[in-house]
Coordinates of C-alpha atoms in Angstrom, one line a residue:
Chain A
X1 CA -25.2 -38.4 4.1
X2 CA -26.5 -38.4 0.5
X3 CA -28.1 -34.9 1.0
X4 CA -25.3 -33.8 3.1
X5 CA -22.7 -34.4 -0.6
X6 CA -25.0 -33.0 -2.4
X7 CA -25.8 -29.8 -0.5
X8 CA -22.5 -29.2 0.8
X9 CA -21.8 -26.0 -1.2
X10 CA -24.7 -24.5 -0.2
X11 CA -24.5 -25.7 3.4
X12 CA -21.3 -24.0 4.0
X13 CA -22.3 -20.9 2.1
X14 CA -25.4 -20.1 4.6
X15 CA -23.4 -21.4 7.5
X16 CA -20.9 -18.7 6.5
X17 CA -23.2 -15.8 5.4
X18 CA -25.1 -16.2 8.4
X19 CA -22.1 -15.8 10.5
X20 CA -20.9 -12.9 8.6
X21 CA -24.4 -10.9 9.0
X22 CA -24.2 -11.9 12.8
X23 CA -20.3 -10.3 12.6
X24 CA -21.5 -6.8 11.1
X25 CA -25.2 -7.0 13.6
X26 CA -22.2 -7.5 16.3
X27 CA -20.1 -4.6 15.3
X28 CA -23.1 -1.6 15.9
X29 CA -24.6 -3.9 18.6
X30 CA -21.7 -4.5 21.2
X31 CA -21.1 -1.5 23.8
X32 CA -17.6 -2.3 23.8
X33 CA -15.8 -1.1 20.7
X34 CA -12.9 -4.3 21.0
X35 CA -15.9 -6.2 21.3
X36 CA -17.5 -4.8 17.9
X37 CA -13.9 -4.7 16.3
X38 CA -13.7 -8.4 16.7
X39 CA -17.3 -9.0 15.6
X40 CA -16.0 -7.1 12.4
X41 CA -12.4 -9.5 12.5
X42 CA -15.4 -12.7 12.4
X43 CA -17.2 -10.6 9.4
X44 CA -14.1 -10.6 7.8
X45 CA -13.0 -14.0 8.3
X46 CA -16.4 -15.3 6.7
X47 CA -16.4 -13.0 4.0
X48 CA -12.9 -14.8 3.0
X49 CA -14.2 -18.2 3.1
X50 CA -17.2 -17.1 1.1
X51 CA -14.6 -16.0 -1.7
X52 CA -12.7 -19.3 -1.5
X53 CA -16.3 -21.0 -1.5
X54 CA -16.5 -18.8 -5.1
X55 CA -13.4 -20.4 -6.1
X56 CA -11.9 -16.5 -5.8
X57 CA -8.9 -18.3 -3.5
X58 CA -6.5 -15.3 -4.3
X59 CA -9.3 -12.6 -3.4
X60 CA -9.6 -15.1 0.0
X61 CA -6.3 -14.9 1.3
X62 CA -5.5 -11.1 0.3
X63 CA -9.0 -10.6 2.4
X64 CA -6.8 -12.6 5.4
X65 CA -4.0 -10.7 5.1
X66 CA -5.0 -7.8 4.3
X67 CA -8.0 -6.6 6.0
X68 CA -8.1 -9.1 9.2
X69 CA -3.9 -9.3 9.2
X70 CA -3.6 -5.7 8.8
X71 CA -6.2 -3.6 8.7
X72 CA -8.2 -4.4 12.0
X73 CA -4.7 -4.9 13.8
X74 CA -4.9 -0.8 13.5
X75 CA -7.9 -0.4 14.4
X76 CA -7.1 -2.6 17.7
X77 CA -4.3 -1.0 18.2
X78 CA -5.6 2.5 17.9
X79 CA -8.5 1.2 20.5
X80 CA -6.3 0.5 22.5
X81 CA -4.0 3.2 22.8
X82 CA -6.8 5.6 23.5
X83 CA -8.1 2.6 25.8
X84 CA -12.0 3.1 25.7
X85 CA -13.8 0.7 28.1
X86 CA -17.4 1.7 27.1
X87 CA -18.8 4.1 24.7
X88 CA -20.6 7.4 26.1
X89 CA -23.1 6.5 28.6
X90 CA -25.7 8.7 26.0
X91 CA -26.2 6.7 23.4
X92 CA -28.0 9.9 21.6
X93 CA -24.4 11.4 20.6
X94 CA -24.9 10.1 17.1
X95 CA -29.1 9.6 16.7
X96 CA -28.9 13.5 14.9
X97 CA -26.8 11.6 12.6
X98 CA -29.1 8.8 11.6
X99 CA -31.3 9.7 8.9
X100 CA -28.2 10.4 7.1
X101 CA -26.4 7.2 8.0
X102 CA -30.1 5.6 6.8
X103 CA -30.0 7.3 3.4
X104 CA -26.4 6.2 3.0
X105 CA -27.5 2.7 3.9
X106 CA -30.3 2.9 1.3
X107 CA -28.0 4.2 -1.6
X108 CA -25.2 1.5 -0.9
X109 CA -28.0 -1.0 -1.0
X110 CA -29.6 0.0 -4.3
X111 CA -26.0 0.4 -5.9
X112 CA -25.1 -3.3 -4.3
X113 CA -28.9 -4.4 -5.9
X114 CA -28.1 -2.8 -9.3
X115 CA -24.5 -4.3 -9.1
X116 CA -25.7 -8.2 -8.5
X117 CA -28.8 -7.4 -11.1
X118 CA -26.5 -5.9 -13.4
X119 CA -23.7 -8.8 -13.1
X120 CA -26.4 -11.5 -13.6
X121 CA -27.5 -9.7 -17.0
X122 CA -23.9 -9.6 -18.6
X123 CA -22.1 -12.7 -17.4
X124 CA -24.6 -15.4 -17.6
X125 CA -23.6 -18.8 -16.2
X126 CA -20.3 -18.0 -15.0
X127 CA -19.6 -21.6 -14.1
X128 CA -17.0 -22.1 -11.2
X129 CA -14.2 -22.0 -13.1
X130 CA -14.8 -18.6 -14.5
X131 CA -12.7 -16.4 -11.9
X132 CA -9.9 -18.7 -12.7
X133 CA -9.6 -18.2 -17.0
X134 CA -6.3 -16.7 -18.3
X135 CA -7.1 -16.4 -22.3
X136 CA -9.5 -19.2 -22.5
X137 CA -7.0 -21.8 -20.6
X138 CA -8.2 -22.4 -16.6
X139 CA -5.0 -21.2 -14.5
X140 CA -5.5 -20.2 -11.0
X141 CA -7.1 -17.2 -9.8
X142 CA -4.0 -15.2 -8.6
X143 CA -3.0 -15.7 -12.6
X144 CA -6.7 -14.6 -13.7
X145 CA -6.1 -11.7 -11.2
X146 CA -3.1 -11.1 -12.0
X147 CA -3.5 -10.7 -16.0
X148 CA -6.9 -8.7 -15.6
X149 CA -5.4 -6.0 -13.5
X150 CA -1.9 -6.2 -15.3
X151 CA -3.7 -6.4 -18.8
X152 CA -6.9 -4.8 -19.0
X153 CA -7.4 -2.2 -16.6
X154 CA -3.4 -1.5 -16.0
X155 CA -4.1 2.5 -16.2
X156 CA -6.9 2.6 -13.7
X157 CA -4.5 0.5 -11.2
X158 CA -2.1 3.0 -11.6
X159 CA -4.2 5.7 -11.0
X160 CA -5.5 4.0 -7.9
X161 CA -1.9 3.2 -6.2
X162 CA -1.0 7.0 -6.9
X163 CA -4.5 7.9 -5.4
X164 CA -3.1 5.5 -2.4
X165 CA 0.3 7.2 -2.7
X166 CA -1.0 10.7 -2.5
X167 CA -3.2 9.2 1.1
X168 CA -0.2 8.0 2.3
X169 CA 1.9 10.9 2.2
X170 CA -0.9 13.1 3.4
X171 CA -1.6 11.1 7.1
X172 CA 2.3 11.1 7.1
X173 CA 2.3 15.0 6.7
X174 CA -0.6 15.2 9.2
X175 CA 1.2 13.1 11.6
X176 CA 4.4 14.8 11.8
X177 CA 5.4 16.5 14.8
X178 CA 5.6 20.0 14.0
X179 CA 2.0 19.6 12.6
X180 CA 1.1 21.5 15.8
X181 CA -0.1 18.3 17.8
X182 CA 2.4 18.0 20.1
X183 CA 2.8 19.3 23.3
X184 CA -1.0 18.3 24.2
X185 CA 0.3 14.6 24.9
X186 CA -0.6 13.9 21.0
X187 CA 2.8 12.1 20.8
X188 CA 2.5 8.4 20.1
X189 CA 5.0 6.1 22.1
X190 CA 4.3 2.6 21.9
Chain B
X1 CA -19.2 -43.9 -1.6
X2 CA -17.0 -46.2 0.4
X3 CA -14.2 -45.3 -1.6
X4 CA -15.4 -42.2 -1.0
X5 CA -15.5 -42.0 2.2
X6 CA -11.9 -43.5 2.6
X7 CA -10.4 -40.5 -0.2
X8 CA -11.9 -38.0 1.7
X9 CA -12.8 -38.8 5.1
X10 CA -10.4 -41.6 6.4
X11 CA -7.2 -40.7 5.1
X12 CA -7.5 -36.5 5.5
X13 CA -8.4 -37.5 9.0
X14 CA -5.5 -39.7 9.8
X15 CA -3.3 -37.5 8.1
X16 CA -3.9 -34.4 10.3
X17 CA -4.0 -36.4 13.5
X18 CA -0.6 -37.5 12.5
X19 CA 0.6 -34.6 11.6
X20 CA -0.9 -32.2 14.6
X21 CA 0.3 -35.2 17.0
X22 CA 3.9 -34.7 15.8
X23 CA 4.3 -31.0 15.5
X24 CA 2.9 -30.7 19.0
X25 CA 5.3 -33.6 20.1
X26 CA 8.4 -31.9 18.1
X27 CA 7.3 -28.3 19.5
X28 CA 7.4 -29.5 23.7
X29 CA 10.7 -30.8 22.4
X30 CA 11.6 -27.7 21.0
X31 CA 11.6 -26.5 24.5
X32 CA 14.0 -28.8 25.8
X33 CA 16.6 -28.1 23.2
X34 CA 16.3 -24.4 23.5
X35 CA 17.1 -24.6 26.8
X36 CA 19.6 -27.5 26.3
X37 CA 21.8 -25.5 23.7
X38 CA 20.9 -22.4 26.0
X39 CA 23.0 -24.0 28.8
X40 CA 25.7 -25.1 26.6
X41 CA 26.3 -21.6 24.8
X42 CA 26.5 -21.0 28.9
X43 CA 28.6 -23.6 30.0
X44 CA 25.9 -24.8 32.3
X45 CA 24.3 -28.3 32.1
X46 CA 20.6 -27.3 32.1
X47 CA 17.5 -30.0 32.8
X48 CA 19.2 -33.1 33.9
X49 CA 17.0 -34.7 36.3
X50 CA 13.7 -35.5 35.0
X51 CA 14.6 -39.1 32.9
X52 CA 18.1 -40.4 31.7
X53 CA 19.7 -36.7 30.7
X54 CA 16.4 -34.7 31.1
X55 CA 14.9 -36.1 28.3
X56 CA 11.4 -36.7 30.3
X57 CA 11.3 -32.6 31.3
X58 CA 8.9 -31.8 28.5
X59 CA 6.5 -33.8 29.4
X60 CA 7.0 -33.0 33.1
X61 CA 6.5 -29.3 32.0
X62 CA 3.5 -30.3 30.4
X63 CA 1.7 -32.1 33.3
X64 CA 2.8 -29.5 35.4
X65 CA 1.5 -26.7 33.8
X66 CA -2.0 -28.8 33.1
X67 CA -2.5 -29.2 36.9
X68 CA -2.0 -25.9 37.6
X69 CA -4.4 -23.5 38.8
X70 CA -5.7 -21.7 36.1
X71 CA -6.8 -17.7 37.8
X72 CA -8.9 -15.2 35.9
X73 CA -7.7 -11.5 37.0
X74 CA -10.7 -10.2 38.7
X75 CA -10.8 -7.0 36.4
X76 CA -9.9 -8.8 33.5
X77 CA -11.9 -9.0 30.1
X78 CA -13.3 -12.4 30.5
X79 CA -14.8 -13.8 27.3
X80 CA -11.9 -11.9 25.4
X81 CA -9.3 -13.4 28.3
X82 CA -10.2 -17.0 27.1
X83 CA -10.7 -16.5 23.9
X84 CA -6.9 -15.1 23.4
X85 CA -4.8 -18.0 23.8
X86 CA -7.0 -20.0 21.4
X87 CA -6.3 -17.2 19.0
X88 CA -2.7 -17.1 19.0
X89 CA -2.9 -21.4 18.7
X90 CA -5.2 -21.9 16.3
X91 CA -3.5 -20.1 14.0
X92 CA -0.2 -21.2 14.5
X93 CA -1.1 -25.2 13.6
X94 CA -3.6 -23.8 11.0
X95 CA -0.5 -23.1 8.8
X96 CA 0.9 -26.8 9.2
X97 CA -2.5 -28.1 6.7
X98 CA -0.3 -26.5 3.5
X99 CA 3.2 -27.3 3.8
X100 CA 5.0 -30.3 2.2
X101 CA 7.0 -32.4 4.3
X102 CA 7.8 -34.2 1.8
X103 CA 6.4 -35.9 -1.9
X104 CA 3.6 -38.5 -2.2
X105 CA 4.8 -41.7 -0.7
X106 CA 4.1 -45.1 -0.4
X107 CA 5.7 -45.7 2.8
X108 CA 8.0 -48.4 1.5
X109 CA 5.5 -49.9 -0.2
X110 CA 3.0 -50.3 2.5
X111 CA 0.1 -48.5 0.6
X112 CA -1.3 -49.9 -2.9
X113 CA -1.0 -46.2 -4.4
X114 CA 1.1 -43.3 -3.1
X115 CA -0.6 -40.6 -1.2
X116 CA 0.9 -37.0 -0.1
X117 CA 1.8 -37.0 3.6
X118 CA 0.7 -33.0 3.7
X119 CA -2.5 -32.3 4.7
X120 CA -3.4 -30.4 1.3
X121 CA -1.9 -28.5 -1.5
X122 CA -3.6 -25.0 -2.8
X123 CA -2.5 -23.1 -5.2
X124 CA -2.4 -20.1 -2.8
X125 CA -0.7 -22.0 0.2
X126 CA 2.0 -19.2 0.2
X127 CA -0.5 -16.4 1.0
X128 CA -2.6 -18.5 2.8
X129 CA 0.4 -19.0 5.4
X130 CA 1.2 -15.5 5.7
X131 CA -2.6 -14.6 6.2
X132 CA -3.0 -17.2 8.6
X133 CA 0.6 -16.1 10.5
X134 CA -0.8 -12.7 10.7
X135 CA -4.5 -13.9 12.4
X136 CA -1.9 -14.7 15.2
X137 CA -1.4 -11.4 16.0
X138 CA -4.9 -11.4 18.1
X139 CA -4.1 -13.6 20.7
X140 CA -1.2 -11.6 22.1
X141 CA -2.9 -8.2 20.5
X142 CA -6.0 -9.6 23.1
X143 CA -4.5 -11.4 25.9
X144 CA -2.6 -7.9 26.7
X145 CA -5.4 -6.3 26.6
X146 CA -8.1 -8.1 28.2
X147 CA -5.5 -8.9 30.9
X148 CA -6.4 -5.0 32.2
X149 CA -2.7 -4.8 33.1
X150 CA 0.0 -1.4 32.6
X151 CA 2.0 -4.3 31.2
X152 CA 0.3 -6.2 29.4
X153 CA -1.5 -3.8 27.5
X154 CA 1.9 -2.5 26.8
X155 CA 3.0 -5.8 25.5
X156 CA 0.3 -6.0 23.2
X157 CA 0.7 -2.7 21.7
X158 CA 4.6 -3.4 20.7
X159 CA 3.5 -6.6 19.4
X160 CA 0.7 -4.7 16.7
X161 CA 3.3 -2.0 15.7
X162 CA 5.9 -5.2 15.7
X163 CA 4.0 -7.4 13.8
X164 CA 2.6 -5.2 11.6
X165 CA 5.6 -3.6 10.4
X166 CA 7.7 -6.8 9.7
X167 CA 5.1 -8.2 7.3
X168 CA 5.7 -6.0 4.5
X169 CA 9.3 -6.6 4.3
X170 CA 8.6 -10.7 4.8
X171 CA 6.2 -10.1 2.3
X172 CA 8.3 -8.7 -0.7
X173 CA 11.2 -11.2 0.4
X174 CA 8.7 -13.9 -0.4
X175 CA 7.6 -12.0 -3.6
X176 CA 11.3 -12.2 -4.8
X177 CA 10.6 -16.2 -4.3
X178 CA 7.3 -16.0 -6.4
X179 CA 9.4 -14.3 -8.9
X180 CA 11.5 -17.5 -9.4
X181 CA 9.3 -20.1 -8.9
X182 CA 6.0 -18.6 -10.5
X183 CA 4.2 -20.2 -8.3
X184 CA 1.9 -19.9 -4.9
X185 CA 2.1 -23.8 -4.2
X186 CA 4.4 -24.8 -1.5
X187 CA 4.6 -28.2 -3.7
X188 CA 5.5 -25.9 -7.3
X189 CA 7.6 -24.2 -5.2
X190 CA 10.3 -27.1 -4.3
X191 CA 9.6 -28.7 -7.8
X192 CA 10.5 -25.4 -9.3
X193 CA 13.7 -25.6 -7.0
X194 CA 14.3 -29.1 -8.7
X195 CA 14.1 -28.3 -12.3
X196 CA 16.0 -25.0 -11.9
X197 CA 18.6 -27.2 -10.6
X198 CA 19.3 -24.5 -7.8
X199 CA 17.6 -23.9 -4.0
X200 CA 16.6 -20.3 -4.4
X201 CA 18.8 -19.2 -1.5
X202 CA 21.3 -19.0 -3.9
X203 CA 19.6 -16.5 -6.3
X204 CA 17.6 -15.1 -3.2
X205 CA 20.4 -14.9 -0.6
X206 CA 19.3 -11.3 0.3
X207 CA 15.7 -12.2 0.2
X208 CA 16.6 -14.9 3.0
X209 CA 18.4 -12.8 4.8
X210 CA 15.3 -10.5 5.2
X211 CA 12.4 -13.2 5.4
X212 CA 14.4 -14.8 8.4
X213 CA 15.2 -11.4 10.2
X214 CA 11.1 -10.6 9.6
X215 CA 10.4 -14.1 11.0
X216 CA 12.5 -13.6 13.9
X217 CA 10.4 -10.3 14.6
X218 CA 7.2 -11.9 13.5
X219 CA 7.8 -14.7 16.1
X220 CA 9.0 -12.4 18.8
X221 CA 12.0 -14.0 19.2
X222 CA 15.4 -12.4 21.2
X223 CA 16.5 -9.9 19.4
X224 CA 13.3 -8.7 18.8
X225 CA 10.9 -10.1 21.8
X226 CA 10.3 -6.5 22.9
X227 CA 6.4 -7.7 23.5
X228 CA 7.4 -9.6 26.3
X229 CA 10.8 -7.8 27.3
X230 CA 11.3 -9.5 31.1
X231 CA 13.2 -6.6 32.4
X232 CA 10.5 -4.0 31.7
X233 CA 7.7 -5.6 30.8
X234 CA 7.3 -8.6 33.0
X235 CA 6.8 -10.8 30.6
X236 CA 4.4 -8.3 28.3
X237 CA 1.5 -9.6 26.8
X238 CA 0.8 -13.2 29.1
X239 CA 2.0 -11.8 32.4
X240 CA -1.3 -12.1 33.9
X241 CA -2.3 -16.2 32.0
X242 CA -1.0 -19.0 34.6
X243 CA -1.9 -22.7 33.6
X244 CA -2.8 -24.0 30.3
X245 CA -3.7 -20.7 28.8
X246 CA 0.4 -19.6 29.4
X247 CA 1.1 -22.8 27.9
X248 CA -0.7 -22.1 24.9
X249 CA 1.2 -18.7 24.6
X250 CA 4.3 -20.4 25.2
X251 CA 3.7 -23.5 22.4
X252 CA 2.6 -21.2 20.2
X253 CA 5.5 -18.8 20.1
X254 CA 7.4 -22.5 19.4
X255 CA 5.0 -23.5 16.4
X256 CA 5.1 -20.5 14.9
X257 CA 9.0 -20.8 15.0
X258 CA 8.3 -24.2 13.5
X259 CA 6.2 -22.4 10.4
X260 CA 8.9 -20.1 9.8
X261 CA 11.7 -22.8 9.7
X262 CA 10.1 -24.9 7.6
X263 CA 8.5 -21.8 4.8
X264 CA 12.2 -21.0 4.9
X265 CA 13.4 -24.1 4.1
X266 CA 10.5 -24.5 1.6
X267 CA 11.0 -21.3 0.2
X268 CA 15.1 -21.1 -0.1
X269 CA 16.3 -24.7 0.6
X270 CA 14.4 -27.2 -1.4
X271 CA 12.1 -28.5 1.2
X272 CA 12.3 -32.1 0.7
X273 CA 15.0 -32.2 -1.9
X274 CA 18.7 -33.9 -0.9
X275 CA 21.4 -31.7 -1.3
X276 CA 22.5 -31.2 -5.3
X277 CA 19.3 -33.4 -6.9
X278 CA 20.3 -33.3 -10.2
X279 CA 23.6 -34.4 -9.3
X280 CA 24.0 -38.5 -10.5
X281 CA 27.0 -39.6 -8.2
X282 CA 25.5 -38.1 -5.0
X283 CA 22.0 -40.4 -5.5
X284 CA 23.2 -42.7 -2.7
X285 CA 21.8 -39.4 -0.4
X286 CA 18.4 -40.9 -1.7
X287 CA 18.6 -43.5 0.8
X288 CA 17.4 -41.0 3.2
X289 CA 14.0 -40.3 3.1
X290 CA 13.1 -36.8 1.6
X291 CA 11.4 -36.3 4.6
X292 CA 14.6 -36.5 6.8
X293 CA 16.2 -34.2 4.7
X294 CA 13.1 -31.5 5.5
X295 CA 13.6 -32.4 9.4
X296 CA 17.3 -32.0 9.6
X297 CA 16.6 -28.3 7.1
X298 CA 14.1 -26.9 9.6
X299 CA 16.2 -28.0 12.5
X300 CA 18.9 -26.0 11.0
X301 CA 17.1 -22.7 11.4
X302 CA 15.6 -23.4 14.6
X303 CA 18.9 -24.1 15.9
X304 CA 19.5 -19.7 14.6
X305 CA 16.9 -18.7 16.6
X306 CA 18.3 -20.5 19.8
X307 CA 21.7 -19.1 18.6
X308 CA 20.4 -15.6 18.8
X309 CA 18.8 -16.0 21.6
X310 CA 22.2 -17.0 23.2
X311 CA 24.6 -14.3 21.0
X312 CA 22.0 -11.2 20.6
X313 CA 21.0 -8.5 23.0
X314 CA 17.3 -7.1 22.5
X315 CA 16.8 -4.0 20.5
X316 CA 15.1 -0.9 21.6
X317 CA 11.9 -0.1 20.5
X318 CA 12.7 2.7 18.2
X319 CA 16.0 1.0 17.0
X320 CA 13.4 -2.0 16.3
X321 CA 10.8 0.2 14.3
X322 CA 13.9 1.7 12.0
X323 CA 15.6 -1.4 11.3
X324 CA 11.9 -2.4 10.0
X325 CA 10.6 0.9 8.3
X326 CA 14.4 2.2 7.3
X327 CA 16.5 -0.6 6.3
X328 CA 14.4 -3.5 5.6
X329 CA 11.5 -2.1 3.6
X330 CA 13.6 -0.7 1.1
X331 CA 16.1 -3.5 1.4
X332 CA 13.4 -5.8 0.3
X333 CA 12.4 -3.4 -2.4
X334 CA 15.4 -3.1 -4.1
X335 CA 15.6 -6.6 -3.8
X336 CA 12.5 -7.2 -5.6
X337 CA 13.6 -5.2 -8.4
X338 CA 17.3 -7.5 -8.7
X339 CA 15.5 -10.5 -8.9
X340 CA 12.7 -10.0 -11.0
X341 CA 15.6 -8.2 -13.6
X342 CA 17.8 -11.5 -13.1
X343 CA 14.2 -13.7 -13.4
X344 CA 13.6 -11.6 -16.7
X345 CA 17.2 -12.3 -18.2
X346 CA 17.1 -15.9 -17.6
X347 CA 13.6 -16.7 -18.4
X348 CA 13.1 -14.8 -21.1

């Protein structure tokens, strides 16, 4: 009971990352691509208690809504609406592909390796109530959110939601009708 | 560590039995007045026979549908089959662990110190309940289909674009609340309602408006249960599900009404507050317990969605999609942008 209390942070924490890694082995392992798009949904669902564990509770539920609320809905429901059962019986569709998807996965690793070194140089101690500082006075995280994006780094938001705007209107102009799709059953009628 | 163990073993413990005991109690009830007020908006009697006046038919409904045999399609998606209905009910009572019935009590005086009767209070509870609301998407997203059935499948897929599609509107209605109350907290929120000496639905009558319509949707509730549309679908996403799994389908679509009602009544109504609490000469409403006052709020609300069901026809799917993407989007929008002006001339 005693170690239980006072390991219970760091209990939870493995019992969470381990389940996350097993989420994202799950998601190139499983034949079945609803199978590997809930494996992802479990990744996702980890990775959000992990941020509440952080005391990040905004970056938590946005992660819910967001990205297992919204994001892998899509994905099911494009799965579904092509309906793929299995993937091609040849596995070898994609192996020309793989030392490049095995460099990618080396660079996003180094970055992700320099990012943690990088963040344990400048911020040292952080303490647990670090995400949640407003001007030196402990507020909440959506308010420490809130006033660093609002505050300090309002033009590169900007410039990121027009980025977003400018993706939006694109897959909308891609999608239209007369974008020469139709005809070949390309219509979508849910 | 005993004391310990009471703070936040015993009592978080008791609490949530309590709590998941009643909602599941008050939601097979639900049933029975749906389909009470059903008959009367019909001028039919509805369940009479089970107990004096039909009162015993939930439960009846429940041991029937526990006995029953519970098939498996033989081409269905098995693990994901099984998992489904546990997906759409998890969910759907997951939400209950945030919101406030009512303030910290001493239950007339039968506990030395007073205690909240909620499960917990976070300062993100507000998001928390909408991420958690939208998790429930899965179980019908998955039950239609891993059920390998025209239907189903074609349940499920309405209920995605559905679902989807309603959230942002619900969303930036409950922005427009945020707005006025500055806070995330369920708890801030109704305390914010107190010292404004106002329920929000005043201020945030249009944001209402759209959070209950999105609800509605979000719930798949007549006019908008096009995921299970009887006439063409055959009951959509949980034709294939007999048993206990159809009863979790069924109970869930009732909790999640249940959420709705009471974030509304939360959000626009002053939870637990009597009506007017600022007012002196109307204190003798403090005889009722605050939590009363929640009960009889929430059943106000549910008592719409039985009223739609008995008033509205369904939509058609692309009429559904435009009243979303067309009307209610930018509804909301322009919403925001009222409130947070008017927030911005009071407050300063």
């Amino acid at each position: 009971m005693a170690f239980l209390s006072a390991h219970f942070v760091a209990i939870v924490f493995y019992v969470l990352a381990v389940l996350a890694v097993a989420g994202g082995v799950g998601v190139i392992t499983f034949k079945n691509p609803v199978h590997s798009a809930l494996s992802l949904l479990g990744t996702f669902l980890m990775v959000a208690g992990l941020f509440v564990l952080r005391h990040a509770e905004f970056l938590g539920a946005v992660q819910l809504l967001v990205y297992a609320g919204g994001i892998m809905v899509l994905f099911l429901f494009v799965i579904m609406l092509v309906n793929v059962r299995r993937l091609s019986p040849d596995a070898a569709f994609l192996s020309r592909r793989a030392p490049l998807a095995v460099l990618s996965g080396v660079v996003f690793g180094a970055l992700i390796a320099f990012g943690v070194l990088a963040g344990s140089l400048g911020h040292p101690g952080g303490g647990a109530t670090a995400l949640q500082m407003v001007q030196g006075h402990v507020m909440g995280n959506t308010e420490a959110v809130g006033w660093t994006l609002y505050r300090h780094f309002l033009v590169p938001f900007e410039i990121v939601s027009v980025v977003l705007l400018v993706a939006m209107i694109g897959a909308i102009i891609f999608g239209r009708k007369d974008a020469g799709l139709e005809g070949r059953g390309g219509r979508m009628e849910p | 560590m005993h004391a310990a163990l009471i703070q936040f073993i015993v009592i978080p413990v008791v609490k949530i039995a309590v709590i998941l005991g009643v909602v599941l109690l008050v939601v097979a009830y639900l049933t029975f007045a749906e389909r009470k007020i059903l008959a009367y908006m019909q001028v039919r009697l509805g369940p009479n026979r089970v107990g004096p006046k039909g009162w015993l038919q939930p439960i009846a409904d429940g041991l029937k549908l526990f006995v029953k045999e519970d098939l498996i399609p033989a081409k269905a998606e098995k693990a994901v089959f099984l998992l489904a209905p546990a997906m759409i009910m998890i969910p759907a009572l997951l939400a209950f662990s945030v919101i406030p019935f009512a303030p910290a009590t001493k239950l007339f005086g039968l506990l030395p110190k007073a205690i909240p009767p909620y499960v917990t209070d976070i300062n993100i509870a507000l998001l928390f309940v909408l991420g958690i609301s939208s998790i429930g998407v899965y179980g019908i997203i998955l039950g239609g289909w891993s059920s390998n059935n025209k239907f189903s499948l074609m349940g499920g897929l309405r209920s995605a674009a559905q679902m989807v599609s309603y959230e942002v509107p619900m969303g930036f209605a409950i922005i427009a609340v945020l707005l006025m109350a500055r806070s995330l907290s369920l708890v801030q929120i109704v305390k914010a309602q107190q010292a404004a000496h106002l329920w929000f639905f005043v201020p945030g009558i249009l944001a209402l408006g759209i959070y209950f319509i999105c609800g509605v949707a979000e719930t798949n509730r007549n006019p908008f249960d096009l995921p299970e549309a009887e006439s063409e679908l055959v009951a959509g996403f949980h034709t294939e599900y007999s048993g206990m799994k159809f009863a979790f389908f069924f109970l869930a679509e009732y909790t999640n009404m249940l959420v709705v009602s009471s974030l509304a009544t939360i959000m626009f109504f002053g939870g637990w507050l009597r009506p007017f609490p600022n007012v002196a000469w109307l204190s003798f409403l403090g005889v009722v317990p605050p939590v009363i006052w929640f009960a009889v709020k929430v059943a106000g609300f549910i008592f719409v969605y039985m009223w739609f069901r008995g008033t509205f026809p369904r939509y058609r799917f692309d009429q559904l999609m435009q009243v979303g993407w067309k009307w209610l989007i930018p509804l909301s929008l322009a919403n925001l942008v009222i409130v947070g002006a008017g927030v911005l001339l009071v407050k300063g």
